[in-house]
Coordinates of C-alpha atoms in Angstrom, one line a residue:
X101 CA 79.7 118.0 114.6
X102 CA 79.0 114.8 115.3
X103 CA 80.3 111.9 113.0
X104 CA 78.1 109.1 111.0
X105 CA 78.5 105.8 112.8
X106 CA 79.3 102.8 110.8
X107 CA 79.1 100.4 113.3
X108 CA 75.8 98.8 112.7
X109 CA 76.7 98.6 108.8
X110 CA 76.7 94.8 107.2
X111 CA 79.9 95.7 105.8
X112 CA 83.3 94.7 107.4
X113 CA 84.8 97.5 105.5
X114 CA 82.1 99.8 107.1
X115 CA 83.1 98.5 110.6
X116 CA 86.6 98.7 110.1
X117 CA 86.4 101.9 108.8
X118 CA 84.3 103.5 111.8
X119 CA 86.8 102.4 114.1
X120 CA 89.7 102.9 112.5
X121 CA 89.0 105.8 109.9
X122 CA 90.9 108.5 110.8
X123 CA 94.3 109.2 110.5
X124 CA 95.7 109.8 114.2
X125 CA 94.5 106.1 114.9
X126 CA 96.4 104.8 112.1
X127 CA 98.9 106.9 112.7
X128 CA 98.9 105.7 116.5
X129 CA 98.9 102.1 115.6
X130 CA 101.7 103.0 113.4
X131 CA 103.7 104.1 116.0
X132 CA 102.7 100.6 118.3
X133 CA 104.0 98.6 116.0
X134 CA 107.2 100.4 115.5
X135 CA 107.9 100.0 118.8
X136 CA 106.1 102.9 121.2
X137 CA 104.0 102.3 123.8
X138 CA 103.8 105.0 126.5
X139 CA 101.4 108.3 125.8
X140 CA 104.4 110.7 126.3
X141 CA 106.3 108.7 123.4
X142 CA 102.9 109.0 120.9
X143 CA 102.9 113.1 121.8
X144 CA 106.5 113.4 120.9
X145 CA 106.3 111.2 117.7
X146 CA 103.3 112.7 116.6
X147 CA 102.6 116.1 117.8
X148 CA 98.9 114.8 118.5
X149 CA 97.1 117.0 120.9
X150 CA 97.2 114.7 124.3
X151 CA 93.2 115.0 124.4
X152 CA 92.8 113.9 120.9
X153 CA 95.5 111.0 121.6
X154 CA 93.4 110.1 124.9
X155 CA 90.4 109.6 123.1
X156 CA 91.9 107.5 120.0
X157 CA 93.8 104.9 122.7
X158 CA 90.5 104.8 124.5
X159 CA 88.5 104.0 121.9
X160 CA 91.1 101.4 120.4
X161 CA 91.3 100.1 124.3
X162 CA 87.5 99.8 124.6
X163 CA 87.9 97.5 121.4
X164 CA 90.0 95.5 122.4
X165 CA 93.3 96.4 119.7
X166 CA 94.9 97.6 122.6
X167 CA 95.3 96.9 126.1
X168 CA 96.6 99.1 129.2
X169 CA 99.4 97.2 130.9
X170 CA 100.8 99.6 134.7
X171 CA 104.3 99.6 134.4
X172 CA 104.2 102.5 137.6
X173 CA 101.9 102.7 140.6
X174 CA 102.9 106.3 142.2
X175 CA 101.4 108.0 139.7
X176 CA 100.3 105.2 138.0
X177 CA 101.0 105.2 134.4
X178 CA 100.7 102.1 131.7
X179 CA 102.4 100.9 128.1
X180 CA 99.4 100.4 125.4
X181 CA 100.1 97.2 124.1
X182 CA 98.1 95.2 121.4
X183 CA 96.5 92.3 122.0
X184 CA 95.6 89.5 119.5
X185 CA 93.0 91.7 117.6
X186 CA 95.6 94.6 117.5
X187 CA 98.5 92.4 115.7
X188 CA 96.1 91.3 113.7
X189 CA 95.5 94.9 112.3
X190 CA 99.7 94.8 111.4
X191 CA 98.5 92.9 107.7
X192 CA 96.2 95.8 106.9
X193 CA 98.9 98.5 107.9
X194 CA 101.6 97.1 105.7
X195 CA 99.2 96.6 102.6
X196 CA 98.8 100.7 103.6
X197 CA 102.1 100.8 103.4
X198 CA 103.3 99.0 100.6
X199 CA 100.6 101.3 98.6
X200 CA 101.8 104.5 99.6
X201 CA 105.1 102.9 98.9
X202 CA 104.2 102.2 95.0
X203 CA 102.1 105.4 94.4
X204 CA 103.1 108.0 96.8
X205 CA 106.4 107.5 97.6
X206 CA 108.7 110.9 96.5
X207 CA 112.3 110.8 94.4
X208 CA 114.0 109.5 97.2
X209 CA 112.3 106.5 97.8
X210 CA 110.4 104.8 100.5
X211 CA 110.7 106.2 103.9
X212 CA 110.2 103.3 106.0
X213 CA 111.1 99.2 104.8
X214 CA 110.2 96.6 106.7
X215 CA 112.5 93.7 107.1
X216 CA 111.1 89.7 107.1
X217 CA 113.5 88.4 111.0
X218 CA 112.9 85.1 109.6
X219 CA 114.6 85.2 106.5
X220 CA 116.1 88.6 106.7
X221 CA 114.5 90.0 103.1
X222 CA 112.8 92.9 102.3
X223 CA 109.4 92.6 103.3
X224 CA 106.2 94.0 101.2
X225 CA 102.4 93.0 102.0
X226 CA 100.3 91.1 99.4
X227 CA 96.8 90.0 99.2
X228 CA 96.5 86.1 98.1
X229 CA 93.6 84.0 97.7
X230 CA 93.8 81.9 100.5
X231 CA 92.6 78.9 98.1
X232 CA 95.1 79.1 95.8
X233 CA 97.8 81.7 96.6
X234 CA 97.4 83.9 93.9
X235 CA 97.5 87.7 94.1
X236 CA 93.6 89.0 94.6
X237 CA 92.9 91.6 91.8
X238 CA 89.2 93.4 92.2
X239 CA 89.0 92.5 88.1
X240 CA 89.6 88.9 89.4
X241 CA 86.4 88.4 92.3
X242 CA 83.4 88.6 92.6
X243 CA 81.6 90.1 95.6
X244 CA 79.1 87.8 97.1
X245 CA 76.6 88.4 100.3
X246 CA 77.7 86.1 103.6
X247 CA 76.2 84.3 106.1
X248 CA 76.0 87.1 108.2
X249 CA 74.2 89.6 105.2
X250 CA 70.5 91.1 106.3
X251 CA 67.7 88.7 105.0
X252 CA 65.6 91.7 104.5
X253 CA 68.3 93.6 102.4
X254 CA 68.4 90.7 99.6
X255 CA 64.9 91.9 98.8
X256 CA 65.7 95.0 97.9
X257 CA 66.6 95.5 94.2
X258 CA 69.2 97.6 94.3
X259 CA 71.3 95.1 96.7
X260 CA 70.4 92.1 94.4
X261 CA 72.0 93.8 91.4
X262 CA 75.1 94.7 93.4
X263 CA 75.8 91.3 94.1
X264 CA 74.3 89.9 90.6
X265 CA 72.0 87.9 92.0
X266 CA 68.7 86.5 90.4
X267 CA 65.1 87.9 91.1
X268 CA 63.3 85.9 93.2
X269 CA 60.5 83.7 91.6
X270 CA 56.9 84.4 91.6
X271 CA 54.8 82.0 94.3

């Protein structure tokens, strides 16, 4: 069964979620970011079948999150390393965290915490306005359409109420 594509969407959250959407390629960024590399190391960490792994590392390869880098010629064989976009993704990966943290976590506590090197404290995301600092609530924003929003969609009704915008005026 073929999946829907998001990729066309004029939604960042759409986007985001087609690429990233399903739970081995979380789970595989996870494990980058903790430290693995090498697609032995993702099989034994995860028990993902090795053709479902090759097609998640592709895909995050052909989008630039990761990158191949050889570390053997004969056979050759490479580390998956992220690049610029792929660090990026660490925010959105520790807000996951720090979520599952506050409403899934079990008796025992958290499973995994994440340490700040610079000041040596317990680390745990939060979104902030980047104006003012404050913690972003959805009861706090209000969802407006960008620059980069379909013309043609504005028109339509439906989308107008969504983002509370008045009807256009009569010629």
């Amino acid at each position: 069964m073929r999946r829907t594509s998001f990729e066309g969407w004029p939604c960042s959250i759409a986007r985001t979620a087609d690429l990233l959407g399903d739970g081995w390629t979380l789970l595989v960024l996870r494990e980058v970011f903790y430290g693995e590399s090498r697609f032995d190391g993702f099989v034994a960490s995860l028990g993902i079948a090795r053709n479902t792994l090759d097609e998640r590392l592709r895909r995050l390869v052909e989008a630039g999150v990761l990158e191949r880098r050889p570390y053997q010629d004969q056979p050759v064989r490479v580390d998956y390393v992220p690049t610029e976009r792929g660090r990026d993704l660490f925010g959105v990966l520790a807000a996951l965290n720090a979520w599952g943290d506050r409403w899934l976590a079990g008796e025992e506590g958290t499973p995994v915490t994440v340490r700040h090197d610079r000041c040596g404290s317990e680390a745990g995301a939060r979104v902030v306005c980047a104006g003012c600092g404050e913690d972003l609530r959805a009861d706090d924003v209000t969802v407006r359409p960008g620059p980069g929003y379909p013309a043609g969609l504005l028109a339509d009704p439906a989308v107008r109420r969504r983002f509370d915008l008045p009807e256009p005026s009569a010629p």
